[in-house]
Coordinates of C-alpha atoms (C1' of nucleotides) in Angstrom, one line a residue:
Chain A
M176 CA -55.5 -27.4 -32.8
A177 CA -52.9 -30.3 -32.8
E178 CA -54.6 -33.5 -31.7
P179 CA -53.1 -34.7 -28.4
H180 CA -52.3 -38.4 -28.1
D181 CA -54.5 -40.9 -26.3
V182 CA -53.2 -40.6 -22.7
H183 CA -54.6 -44.0 -21.8
R184 CA -57.4 -45.5 -23.7
P185 CA -60.1 -47.4 -21.7
S186 CA -59.0 -51.0 -21.6
G187 CA -62.3 -52.5 -22.8
D188 CA -62.9 -50.3 -25.9
R189 CA -65.2 -51.5 -28.5
P190 CA -63.8 -52.2 -32.0
S191 CA -63.3 -48.6 -33.0
D192 CA -65.9 -47.1 -35.2
P193 CA -64.2 -46.5 -38.5
G194 CA -66.2 -43.3 -38.9
D195 CA -64.1 -41.3 -36.4
L196 CA -60.7 -42.8 -35.8
N197 CA -59.7 -41.5 -32.4
D198 CA -62.4 -41.6 -29.8
P199 CA -62.6 -38.0 -28.5
Q200 CA -61.3 -37.3 -25.0
P201 CA -64.1 -36.7 -22.6
I202 CA -64.5 -33.3 -21.1
I203 CA -62.3 -32.8 -18.1
W204 CA -65.1 -32.9 -15.5
M205 CA -66.0 -36.4 -16.6
R206 CA -62.6 -37.9 -16.1
P207 CA -62.4 -39.3 -12.6
E208 CA -60.0 -37.2 -10.4
R209 CA -58.1 -40.5 -9.7
G210 CA -58.5 -44.2 -10.2
A211 CA -58.7 -46.7 -7.3
R212 CA -55.5 -48.5 -8.0
G213 CA -52.2 -46.6 -7.7
P214 CA -50.4 -44.6 -5.0
V215 CA -52.2 -41.6 -3.6
P216 CA -51.6 -38.5 -5.7
A217 CA -49.5 -35.7 -4.2
Y218 CA -51.5 -32.9 -5.7
S219 CA -55.0 -32.3 -7.1
R220 CA -56.7 -30.4 -9.9
E221 CA -58.0 -27.9 -7.4
R222 CA -54.5 -27.3 -5.9
I223 CA -53.0 -26.8 -9.3
A224 CA -55.7 -24.4 -10.4
E225 CA -55.3 -22.5 -7.1
V226 CA -51.6 -22.0 -7.9
A227 CA -52.3 -21.1 -11.5
I228 CA -54.9 -18.5 -10.4
A229 CA -52.5 -16.9 -7.9
L230 CA -49.9 -16.8 -10.6
A231 CA -52.2 -15.2 -13.1
D232 CA -53.5 -12.6 -10.6
G233 CA -50.0 -11.7 -9.5
E234 CA -47.9 -11.8 -12.7
G235 CA -50.4 -11.9 -15.5
I236 CA -51.8 -14.8 -17.5
E237 CA -48.7 -15.2 -19.6
A238 CA -46.8 -16.2 -16.4
V239 CA -49.0 -19.3 -16.2
T240 CA -46.9 -22.0 -17.8
M241 CA -46.8 -25.6 -17.0
R242 CA -43.2 -25.4 -15.8
R243 CA -43.9 -22.4 -13.7
I244 CA -46.9 -23.9 -11.9
A245 CA -44.8 -27.0 -11.3
K246 CA -41.9 -25.0 -9.9
E247 CA -44.4 -23.2 -7.6
L248 CA -45.6 -26.6 -6.4
G249 CA -42.0 -27.9 -6.1
T250 CA -42.3 -30.6 -8.7
G251 CA -41.5 -31.3 -12.3
A252 CA -43.6 -30.0 -15.2
M253 CA -44.7 -33.4 -16.4
T254 CA -46.3 -34.2 -13.1
L255 CA -49.1 -31.8 -14.0
Y256 CA -50.1 -34.0 -16.9
R257 CA -51.2 -36.7 -14.5
Y258 CA -53.9 -34.3 -13.4
L259 CA -54.8 -32.3 -16.6
P260 CA -54.2 -33.8 -20.0
T261 CA -53.7 -30.5 -21.8
K262 CA -53.2 -26.9 -21.1
E263 CA -56.7 -26.2 -22.5
D264 CA -58.1 -28.4 -19.7
L265 CA -56.0 -26.5 -17.2
Y266 CA -57.7 -23.3 -18.4
A267 CA -61.1 -24.9 -18.1
V268 CA -60.5 -25.8 -14.5
V269 CA -58.9 -22.5 -13.7
I270 CA -61.7 -20.5 -15.2
D271 CA -64.4 -22.4 -13.4
Q272 CA -62.6 -22.2 -10.1
A273 CA -62.0 -18.5 -10.5
L274 CA -65.6 -17.9 -11.3
G275 CA -66.5 -19.5 -8.0
Y276 CA -70.0 -19.6 -6.7
E277 CA -71.9 -17.1 -4.7
P278 CA -75.5 -17.7 -4.0
Q279 CA -78.2 -15.2 -4.7
E280 CA -81.9 -15.6 -3.8
P281 CA -84.6 -13.8 -5.9
T282 CA -86.2 -11.1 -3.8
G283 CA -89.2 -10.5 -6.0
D284 CA -87.8 -7.3 -7.5
V285 CA -86.4 -8.5 -10.8
R286 CA -84.8 -5.2 -11.7
A287 CA -82.9 -5.1 -8.4
D288 CA -81.9 -8.7 -8.7
L289 CA -80.6 -8.4 -12.2
A290 CA -78.6 -5.3 -11.1
T291 CA -77.1 -7.3 -8.3
F292 CA -76.3 -10.1 -10.7
A293 CA -74.5 -7.7 -13.1
R294 CA -72.5 -6.1 -10.3
R295 CA -71.5 -9.4 -8.8
Y296 CA -70.4 -10.7 -12.1
R297 CA -68.4 -7.6 -12.8
E298 CA -66.7 -7.8 -9.4
T299 CA -65.7 -11.4 -10.1
L300 CA -64.2 -10.5 -13.5
R301 CA -62.4 -7.6 -12.0
R302 CA -60.9 -9.7 -9.2
H303 CA -59.1 -11.6 -11.9
P304 CA -58.1 -9.3 -14.7
W305 CA -57.5 -12.2 -17.1
L306 CA -60.8 -13.8 -16.4
A307 CA -63.2 -11.9 -18.7
H308 CA -61.0 -12.5 -21.6
A309 CA -60.5 -16.2 -20.8
V310 CA -64.2 -16.9 -20.2
A311 CA -65.2 -15.1 -23.4
S312 CA -63.0 -17.4 -25.5
R313 CA -64.6 -20.7 -24.7
P314 CA -67.8 -22.3 -23.4
V315 CA -66.8 -23.5 -19.9
M316 CA -69.4 -25.9 -18.6
G317 CA -67.7 -26.5 -15.2
P318 CA -69.6 -27.1 -12.0
N319 CA -69.4 -23.5 -10.8
M320 CA -70.5 -22.2 -14.2
L321 CA -73.4 -24.6 -14.3
R322 CA -74.6 -23.9 -10.8
G323 CA -74.2 -20.2 -11.5
N324 CA -76.4 -20.6 -14.5
E325 CA -79.2 -22.1 -12.4
R326 CA -78.9 -19.3 -9.9
D327 CA -79.0 -16.6 -12.6
L328 CA -82.0 -18.1 -14.5
A329 CA -83.9 -18.3 -11.2
L330 CA -83.9 -14.5 -11.0
V331 CA -86.1 -14.2 -14.0
D332 CA -88.2 -17.4 -13.5
G333 CA -91.9 -17.5 -12.7
R334 CA -92.9 -14.4 -14.7
G335 CA -94.3 -16.2 -17.7
L336 CA -91.1 -16.1 -19.8
G337 CA -90.1 -19.1 -21.9
I338 CA -86.7 -20.6 -21.3
D339 CA -85.4 -19.0 -24.4
E340 CA -86.4 -15.6 -23.3
M341 CA -85.0 -16.2 -19.9
M342 CA -81.6 -17.1 -21.4
Q343 CA -81.9 -14.1 -23.7
V344 CA -82.2 -11.7 -20.7
V345 CA -79.4 -13.3 -18.7
N346 CA -77.0 -13.6 -21.7
L347 CA -77.6 -10.0 -22.6
I348 CA -76.3 -8.9 -19.3
R349 CA -73.5 -11.4 -19.3
H350 CA -72.3 -10.4 -22.7
W351 CA -72.4 -6.8 -22.0
V352 CA -70.6 -7.2 -18.7
T353 CA -67.8 -9.3 -20.3
G354 CA -67.4 -6.9 -23.1
A355 CA -67.4 -3.8 -20.9
T356 CA -65.0 -5.4 -18.4
Q357 CA -62.6 -6.5 -21.1
A358 CA -62.5 -3.0 -22.4
E359 CA -61.8 -1.7 -18.9
T360 CA -59.0 -4.1 -18.3
A361 CA -57.6 -3.7 -21.8
E362 CA -57.3 0.0 -21.2
R363 CA -55.7 -0.5 -17.8
E364 CA -53.2 -3.1 -19.0
A365 CA -52.1 -1.0 -21.9
A366 CA -51.3 1.8 -19.6
L367 CA -49.4 -0.5 -17.2
R368 CA -47.5 -2.1 -20.0
S369 CA -45.7 1.0 -20.9
G370 CA -43.5 1.4 -17.9
M371 CA -45.8 0.9 -15.0
D372 CA -47.3 4.4 -14.7
R373 CA -49.9 6.6 -16.3
R374 CA -47.5 9.4 -17.1
T375 CA -45.3 7.2 -19.4
W376 CA -48.4 6.2 -21.3
Q377 CA -49.5 9.8 -21.9
Q378 CA -46.0 10.6 -22.8
R379 CA -46.1 7.9 -25.5
M380 CA -49.6 8.7 -26.7
G381 CA -49.5 12.4 -26.4
P382 CA -47.6 13.2 -29.5
Y383 CA -49.7 10.7 -31.5
I384 CA -53.0 12.2 -30.4
G385 CA -51.6 15.7 -31.0
E386 CA -50.6 14.7 -34.5
L387 CA -54.1 13.3 -35.2
L388 CA -55.8 16.4 -33.8
A389 CA -53.6 18.7 -35.9
T390 CA -55.1 17.1 -39.1
G391 CA -58.5 18.4 -38.1
R392 CA -60.1 15.2 -39.3
F393 CA -61.1 13.9 -35.8
P394 CA -63.5 16.5 -34.4
Y395 CA -65.0 14.0 -31.9
L396 CA -61.6 12.9 -30.6
D397 CA -61.0 16.5 -30.1
R398 CA -64.1 16.9 -28.1
M399 CA -63.2 13.8 -26.1
V400 CA -59.9 15.3 -25.2
R401 CA -61.3 18.8 -24.6
E402 CA -64.8 18.5 -23.2
A403 CA -65.0 15.0 -21.7
R404 CA -65.8 14.9 -18.0
Y405 CA -64.6 11.3 -18.0
P406 CA -67.0 9.6 -15.6
S407 CA -65.4 6.9 -13.4
R408 CA -65.5 3.3 -14.6
D409 CA -68.1 2.6 -11.9
E410 CA -70.3 5.5 -13.1
R411 CA -70.1 4.3 -16.6
F412 CA -71.0 0.8 -15.6
E413 CA -74.0 2.0 -13.6
T414 CA -75.2 4.1 -16.5
G415 CA -74.8 1.2 -19.0
L416 CA -76.6 -1.1 -16.6
A417 CA -79.5 1.3 -16.2
V418 CA -79.9 1.5 -20.0
L419 CA -79.9 -2.3 -20.2
L420 CA -82.4 -2.8 -17.4
D421 CA -84.7 -0.1 -19.0
G422 CA -84.5 -2.0 -22.2
I423 CA -85.3 -5.3 -20.6
E424 CA -88.3 -3.9 -18.8
A425 CA -89.5 -2.4 -22.0
R426 CA -89.3 -5.6 -24.0
F427 CA -90.3 -8.0 -21.2
P428 CA -93.0 -6.1 -19.2
A429 CA -93.7 -9.2 -17.2
L430 CA -90.4 -8.6 -15.4
A431 CA -91.2 -5.0 -14.5
G432 CA -93.7 -5.4 -11.7
R433 CA -92.8 -6.2 -8.1
R434 CA -93.7 -9.6 -6.5
G435 CA -94.2 -12.8 -8.5
Chain B
M150 CA -44.4 -8.0 -20.8
A151 CA -40.7 -8.3 -21.6
E152 CA -39.3 -5.0 -22.7
P153 CA -38.0 -5.2 -26.3
H154 CA -34.6 -3.7 -27.0
D155 CA -34.2 -0.4 -28.8
V156 CA -34.2 -1.4 -32.4
H157 CA -32.3 1.7 -33.5
R158 CA -32.2 4.7 -31.3
P159 CA -32.5 8.1 -33.1
S160 CA -28.9 9.3 -33.6
G161 CA -29.3 12.7 -32.0
D162 CA -31.0 11.7 -28.8
R163 CA -30.8 14.0 -25.8
P164 CA -28.9 13.0 -22.7
S165 CA -31.4 10.4 -21.5
D166 CA -33.7 11.6 -18.8
P167 CA -32.7 9.6 -15.7
G168 CA -36.4 9.5 -14.7
D169 CA -37.3 6.8 -17.2
L170 CA -34.3 4.8 -18.5
N171 CA -35.5 3.6 -21.8
D172 CA -37.4 6.1 -23.9
P173 CA -40.6 4.2 -24.8
Q174 CA -41.1 3.0 -28.3
P175 CA -43.6 5.3 -30.1
I176 CA -46.9 3.7 -31.1
I177 CA -46.5 1.8 -34.4
W178 CA -48.5 4.4 -36.4
M179 CA -46.1 7.1 -35.5
R180 CA -43.0 5.3 -36.8
P181 CA -42.5 6.3 -40.4
E182 CA -43.1 3.4 -42.8
R183 CA -39.6 3.9 -44.2
G184 CA -36.8 6.4 -44.1
A185 CA -35.5 8.2 -47.1
R186 CA -32.1 6.6 -47.2
G187 CA -31.7 2.9 -48.0
P188 CA -32.9 0.5 -50.7
V189 CA -36.6 0.3 -51.5
P190 CA -38.3 -2.2 -49.1
A191 CA -39.5 -5.4 -50.7
Y192 CA -42.7 -5.5 -48.6
S193 CA -44.9 -3.2 -46.5
R194 CA -46.9 -3.3 -43.2
E195 CA -50.0 -3.5 -45.2
R196 CA -48.9 -6.4 -47.3
I197 CA -47.7 -8.3 -44.2
A198 CA -51.0 -7.6 -42.4
E199 CA -52.9 -8.8 -45.5
V200 CA -51.0 -12.2 -45.4
A201 CA -51.5 -12.5 -41.6
I202 CA -55.3 -11.8 -42.0
A203 CA -55.6 -14.4 -44.7
L204 CA -53.7 -16.9 -42.5
A205 CA -55.8 -16.2 -39.4
D206 CA -59.1 -16.5 -41.4
G207 CA -58.0 -19.7 -43.1
E208 CA -56.2 -21.6 -40.4
G209 CA -57.0 -19.8 -37.1
I210 CA -55.1 -17.1 -35.2
E211 CA -52.6 -19.6 -33.8
A212 CA -51.3 -20.2 -37.4
V213 CA -50.2 -16.6 -37.4
T214 CA -46.5 -16.8 -36.5
M215 CA -43.7 -14.7 -37.7
R216 CA -42.0 -17.6 -39.5
R217 CA -45.2 -18.7 -41.2
I218 CA -46.0 -15.2 -42.5
A219 CA -42.5 -14.9 -43.7
K220 CA -42.7 -18.3 -45.5
E221 CA -46.0 -17.2 -47.1
L222 CA -44.2 -14.1 -48.4
G223 CA -41.2 -16.1 -49.5
T224 CA -38.7 -14.6 -47.1
G225 CA -37.0 -15.1 -43.8
A226 CA -38.7 -14.5 -40.4
M227 CA -36.4 -11.7 -39.4
T228 CA -37.3 -9.7 -42.4
L229 CA -40.6 -8.9 -40.8
Y230 CA -38.9 -7.1 -38.0
R231 CA -37.8 -4.4 -40.4
Y232 CA -41.5 -3.5 -40.7
L233 CA -42.9 -4.3 -37.3
P234 CA -40.8 -4.2 -34.2
T235 CA -42.8 -6.7 -32.2
K236 CA -45.6 -9.2 -32.6
E237 CA -47.8 -6.9 -30.6
D238 CA -47.4 -4.3 -33.2
L239 CA -48.2 -6.8 -35.9
Y240 CA -51.5 -7.5 -34.1
A241 CA -52.2 -3.8 -33.8
V242 CA -51.8 -3.4 -37.6
V243 CA -53.7 -6.6 -38.4
I244 CA -56.6 -5.7 -36.2
D245 CA -56.9 -2.2 -37.6
Q246 CA -56.7 -3.4 -41.1
A247 CA -59.3 -6.2 -40.5
L248 CA -61.7 -3.7 -39.0
G249 CA -61.5 -1.8 -42.2
Y250 CA -63.6 1.3 -42.9
E251 CA -67.1 1.4 -44.2
P252 CA -68.8 4.8 -44.3
Q253 CA -72.2 5.4 -42.8
E254 CA -74.1 8.7 -43.1
P255 CA -76.7 9.6 -40.4
T256 CA -80.2 9.4 -41.8
G257 CA -82.0 11.4 -39.1
D258 CA -83.5 8.2 -37.6
V259 CA -81.1 7.4 -34.8
R260 CA -82.6 4.1 -33.8
A261 CA -82.3 2.8 -37.4
D262 CA -78.8 4.2 -37.6
L263 CA -77.6 2.6 -34.4
A264 CA -79.1 -0.7 -35.6
T265 CA -77.2 -0.5 -38.8
F266 CA -74.1 0.3 -36.9
A267 CA -74.5 -2.7 -34.7
R268 CA -75.2 -5.1 -37.6
R269 CA -72.3 -3.7 -39.6
Y270 CA -70.0 -4.2 -36.6
R271 CA -71.2 -7.7 -36.0
E272 CA -70.7 -8.6 -39.7
T273 CA -67.1 -7.3 -39.6
L274 CA -66.4 -9.4 -36.4
R275 CA -68.0 -12.4 -38.0
R276 CA -66.0 -12.1 -41.2
H277 CA -62.8 -12.7 -39.1
P278 CA -63.7 -15.1 -36.2
W279 CA -60.5 -14.1 -34.3
L280 CA -61.2 -10.4 -34.5
A281 CA -63.7 -9.9 -31.7
H282 CA -61.4 -11.6 -29.3
A283 CA -58.3 -9.6 -30.5
V284 CA -60.0 -6.2 -30.5
A285 CA -61.4 -6.8 -27.0
S286 CA -57.9 -7.4 -25.5
R287 CA -56.3 -4.1 -26.4
P288 CA -57.1 -0.5 -27.2
V289 CA -56.3 -0.2 -30.9
M290 CA -56.0 3.4 -32.0
G291 CA -55.2 2.7 -35.6
P292 CA -56.4 4.9 -38.5
N293 CA -59.4 2.7 -39.3
M294 CA -60.5 2.4 -35.7
L295 CA -60.2 6.2 -35.3
R296 CA -62.1 7.1 -38.4
G297 CA -64.7 4.6 -37.5
N298 CA -65.0 6.2 -34.1
E299 CA -65.8 9.5 -35.8
R300 CA -68.3 7.9 -38.0
D301 CA -70.1 6.2 -35.2
L302 CA -70.2 9.2 -32.9
A303 CA -71.7 11.2 -35.7
L304 CA -74.8 9.0 -35.6
V305 CA -75.8 10.3 -32.2
D306 CA -74.5 13.9 -32.6
G307 CA -76.7 17.0 -32.7
R308 CA -79.3 15.8 -30.2
G309 CA -78.1 17.7 -27.3
L310 CA -76.1 14.9 -25.8
G311 CA -72.6 15.6 -24.3
I312 CA -69.6 13.9 -25.6
D313 CA -69.5 11.6 -22.6
E314 CA -73.1 10.5 -23.2
M315 CA -72.5 10.0 -26.9
M316 CA -69.5 7.7 -26.0
Q317 CA -71.6 5.9 -23.5
V318 CA -74.3 5.0 -26.1
V319 CA -71.8 4.0 -28.8
N320 CA -69.7 1.9 -26.3
L321 CA -72.7 0.2 -24.9
I322 CA -73.5 -1.2 -28.4
R323 CA -69.8 -2.0 -29.1
H324 CA -69.3 -3.9 -25.9
W325 CA -72.4 -5.9 -26.2
V326 CA -71.7 -6.7 -29.8
T327 CA -68.1 -7.9 -29.0
G328 CA -69.3 -9.9 -26.0
A329 CA -72.1 -11.5 -27.9
T330 CA -70.0 -12.2 -31.0
Q331 CA -67.2 -13.7 -28.9
A332 CA -69.8 -16.1 -27.3
E333 CA -71.0 -17.0 -30.7
T334 CA -67.6 -17.9 -32.1
A335 CA -66.5 -19.5 -28.9
E336 CA -69.4 -21.9 -29.2
R337 CA -68.8 -22.5 -32.9
E338 CA -65.0 -23.1 -32.4
A339 CA -65.5 -25.5 -29.5
A340 CA -67.8 -27.6 -31.7
L341 CA -65.3 -27.5 -34.6
R342 CA -62.4 -28.4 -32.4
S343 CA -63.7 -31.8 -31.5
G344 CA -63.4 -33.4 -34.9
M345 CA -64.8 -30.9 -37.3
D346 CA -68.5 -31.8 -37.0
R347 CA -71.4 -31.2 -34.7
R348 CA -72.1 -34.9 -34.1
T349 CA -68.7 -35.5 -32.5
W350 CA -69.3 -32.6 -30.2
Q351 CA -72.7 -33.9 -29.0
Q352 CA -71.1 -37.3 -28.7
R353 CA -68.6 -35.9 -26.3
M354 CA -71.0 -33.6 -24.4
G355 CA -74.0 -35.9 -24.4
P356 CA -72.9 -38.3 -21.6
Y357 CA -71.7 -35.3 -19.5
I358 CA -75.0 -33.5 -19.9
G359 CA -76.9 -36.7 -19.2
E360 CA -74.9 -37.2 -16.0
L361 CA -75.6 -33.7 -14.9
L362 CA -79.4 -34.0 -15.5
A363 CA -79.5 -37.3 -13.7
T364 CA -78.5 -35.5 -10.5
G365 CA -81.7 -33.4 -10.7
R366 CA -79.8 -30.4 -9.6
F367 CA -80.0 -28.5 -12.9
P368 CA -83.7 -27.9 -13.6
Y369 CA -83.0 -25.0 -16.0
L370 CA -80.4 -26.9 -17.9
D371 CA -83.1 -29.6 -18.2
R372 CA -85.5 -27.1 -19.6
M373 CA -83.0 -25.8 -22.0
V374 CA -82.4 -29.3 -23.3
R375 CA -86.1 -30.2 -23.4
E376 CA -88.1 -27.0 -24.1
A377 CA -85.8 -24.6 -25.8
R378 CA -86.8 -23.6 -29.3
Y379 CA -83.2 -22.4 -29.9
P380 CA -83.6 -19.3 -31.9
S381 CA -81.0 -18.8 -34.6
R382 CA -78.0 -16.6 -33.8
D383 CA -79.4 -13.9 -36.0
E384 CA -82.7 -13.9 -34.2
R385 CA -81.0 -13.8 -30.8
F386 CA -78.9 -10.9 -32.1
E387 CA -81.9 -9.0 -33.3
T388 CA -83.8 -9.5 -30.0
G389 CA -80.8 -8.3 -28.0
L390 CA -80.4 -5.3 -30.2
A391 CA -84.0 -4.4 -29.8
V392 CA -83.7 -4.5 -26.1
L393 CA -80.6 -2.3 -26.2
L394 CA -82.2 0.3 -28.4
D395 CA -85.3 0.4 -26.3
G396 CA -83.1 1.0 -23.3
I397 CA -81.2 3.7 -25.1
E398 CA -84.4 5.5 -26.1
A399 CA -85.7 5.3 -22.6
R400 CA -82.6 6.8 -21.0
F401 CA -81.8 9.3 -23.8
P402 CA -85.2 10.5 -25.0
A403 CA -83.5 13.1 -27.2
L404 CA -82.4 10.3 -29.5
A405 CA -85.9 8.9 -29.9
G406 CA -87.6 11.4 -32.3
R407 CA -87.0 11.5 -36.0
R408 CA -85.1 14.4 -37.7
G409 CA -82.5 16.5 -35.9
Chain C
dG245 C1' -47.2 -61.9 -2.6
dC246 C1' -48.1 -61.1 -7.3
dT247 C1' -50.0 -58.2 -10.9
dA248 C1' -51.2 -54.3 -13.1
dA249 C1' -52.9 -49.7 -12.8
dG250 C1' -51.4 -45.4 -11.4
dT251 C1' -47.8 -41.8 -10.1
dG252 C1' -43.6 -38.6 -10.2
dC253 C1' -40.7 -36.8 -13.3
dG254 C1' -36.2 -36.5 -16.4
dT255 C1' -35.2 -36.2 -21.2
dA256 C1' -36.1 -34.6 -25.6
dC257 C1' -38.4 -32.4 -29.6
dA258 C1' -40.5 -29.1 -32.5
dG259 C1' -41.8 -24.6 -32.7
dC260 C1' -42.2 -19.9 -30.8
dG261 C1' -40.7 -14.6 -30.5
dT262 C1' -36.7 -12.3 -30.7
dT263 C1' -31.4 -10.7 -30.5
dC264 C1' -27.2 -10.4 -32.8
dT265 C1' -24.8 -10.2 -36.7
dC266 C1' -23.3 -9.3 -41.3
dA267 C1' -23.3 -8.5 -46.3
dC268 C1' -25.2 -5.6 -49.4
dC269 C1' -27.8 -1.7 -51.5
dG270 C1' -28.8 3.1 -52.8
dT271 C1' -29.5 8.0 -51.6
dG272 C1' -27.6 12.6 -50.5
dC273 C1' -23.6 15.2 -49.4
dT274 C1' -19.3 16.7 -50.7
Chain D
dA284 C1' -17.7 11.2 -58.9
dG285 C1' -17.1 9.1 -54.8
dC286 C1' -18.1 7.7 -50.5
dA287 C1' -20.3 7.6 -46.0
dC288 C1' -23.9 5.9 -43.8
dG289 C1' -28.5 4.5 -42.9
dG290 C1' -31.7 1.1 -44.4
dT291 C1' -32.4 -3.7 -45.9
dG292 C1' -32.7 -9.0 -46.1
dA293 C1' -31.8 -12.8 -43.7
dG294 C1' -29.2 -16.7 -41.2
dA295 C1' -27.7 -18.5 -36.6
dA296 C1' -28.7 -18.9 -32.1
dC297 C1' -31.0 -18.2 -27.3
dG298 C1' -34.4 -19.0 -24.0
dC299 C1' -38.8 -20.1 -23.8
dT300 C1' -43.2 -23.0 -24.7
dG301 C1' -46.5 -27.4 -24.7
dT302 C1' -46.1 -32.0 -24.4
dA303 C1' -44.7 -37.2 -26.2
dC304 C1' -42.1 -40.9 -24.3
dG305 C1' -40.1 -43.8 -21.1
dC306 C1' -38.7 -45.6 -16.6
dA307 C1' -38.6 -46.5 -11.7
dC308 C1' -41.5 -46.7 -8.0
dT309 C1' -46.1 -47.3 -5.2
dT310 C1' -50.2 -49.4 -3.9
dA311 C1' -55.1 -51.8 -4.1
dG312 C1' -57.2 -56.1 -5.3
dC313 C1' -56.8 -61.0 -6.3

DNA sequence: GCTAAGTGCGTACAGCGTTCTCACCGTGCT
DNA sequence: AGCACGGTGAGAACGCTGTACGCACTTAGC
């Protein structure tokens, strides 16, 4: 929330509009990767993001610090600021790079295409356990995100839906997948945090759950503990997805038939 | 991820099981609020959480620091650690308290009940813009969360669904609401960050969007800028909800009829 | 070859969560 | 009635964070 200083103001800036004092920093993807003048840079945004992603995947997102990335690259922390003006910009680049881009051509079967889209998105978010959380916190607008948006909207195009409706369908799936994946990883991480194994977690939670059940005020929790078959995460995902797709076909019948 | 020290081990602890070196801290709601021995505490978990929530609502979640909360209470930072052993425990208590508890009796119309549930949940998350993000990152298990779970499951009970299916339906709605609300707030916050008004944001993004459209490689982005009617957030929410409920009724027909 | 933009990076600062410590308080046991 | 001991408030200090500033060095364009 603190306003970063002007790293280097464009030399020929117009007499600053008194309405807004500091001309806002342009979004990271508008800043040129390097100017034509100085020595050739030793690193690049992409290389830095690559290291940050590896770090986040291997040791958790909280291991991603400027100093640590720099150390991994064999340089000083301040060097990174030649490439990325703030840590928020680092995140933007890291997220967009982690999202990546995988093409998907519409097959004419919208339901199948949307299912593939949902599964692909989930896989991406699961490959990087910090990603769902990161992507949900900010609008990203990077090149991969934007190309991905084109690809995803194409899956529901040509069926008579307006652009608003198309966005609605795609976002419905996106939001559910991010929400569900976050819940998945939150559960997993909480278990891991308490000593790296499932037993320790149950050891910690067991007495608490027992205490709760003893009050008799949590009949459904009781049933969850006693009756639940606990479908696998994959099964739960597939069921949720089927519900979603049923709903989409019910509300937007144009999407239901085969062919275009 | 760092293991906090034992704040004060119970005096009569058994010879420590060599399997796991440090007996894990019990979950915060199992620790007694205070022992029977010493002077009466000047504060309480609830009071601390109250201050933290006010701070987060007013100045953003990043304003919630131990020192700041302490200052607001008129005390020293370390005082808080008598009530909450770590900041993660603070978050747990804060989230559960912010979730609150609002009763909801089943009416016999499951679709209407689930819609009410979804709207109520969304309102709660919107009242505290940091909450959706916070609740999605960890399993909470606090008293409000747990009572809420009982209340929500009751809405789909008595229709022949197993507990797993009941959870499935409730979680589907929860995950979508958290995902969608996070997207909502992320968008809003990003706009606010760049100078507190919408115009500054468009001023920053405008040239970038223009640059993208000029490439001709983003036809759908183009349509979004040109054709989109941009339904309000409330409209989008209602549409998404209708889709979800249609899907639920299609997959679990037992929920569709009136009465029990 | 000069100039100025651009680069690598050490130093330093304010602020973070948390550990250690200590003086003091108040209840329950003797 | 006295005192032991657990609970309490809180300051000092540690190792960490993001990043502002400054300086020496490199290189493209004139």
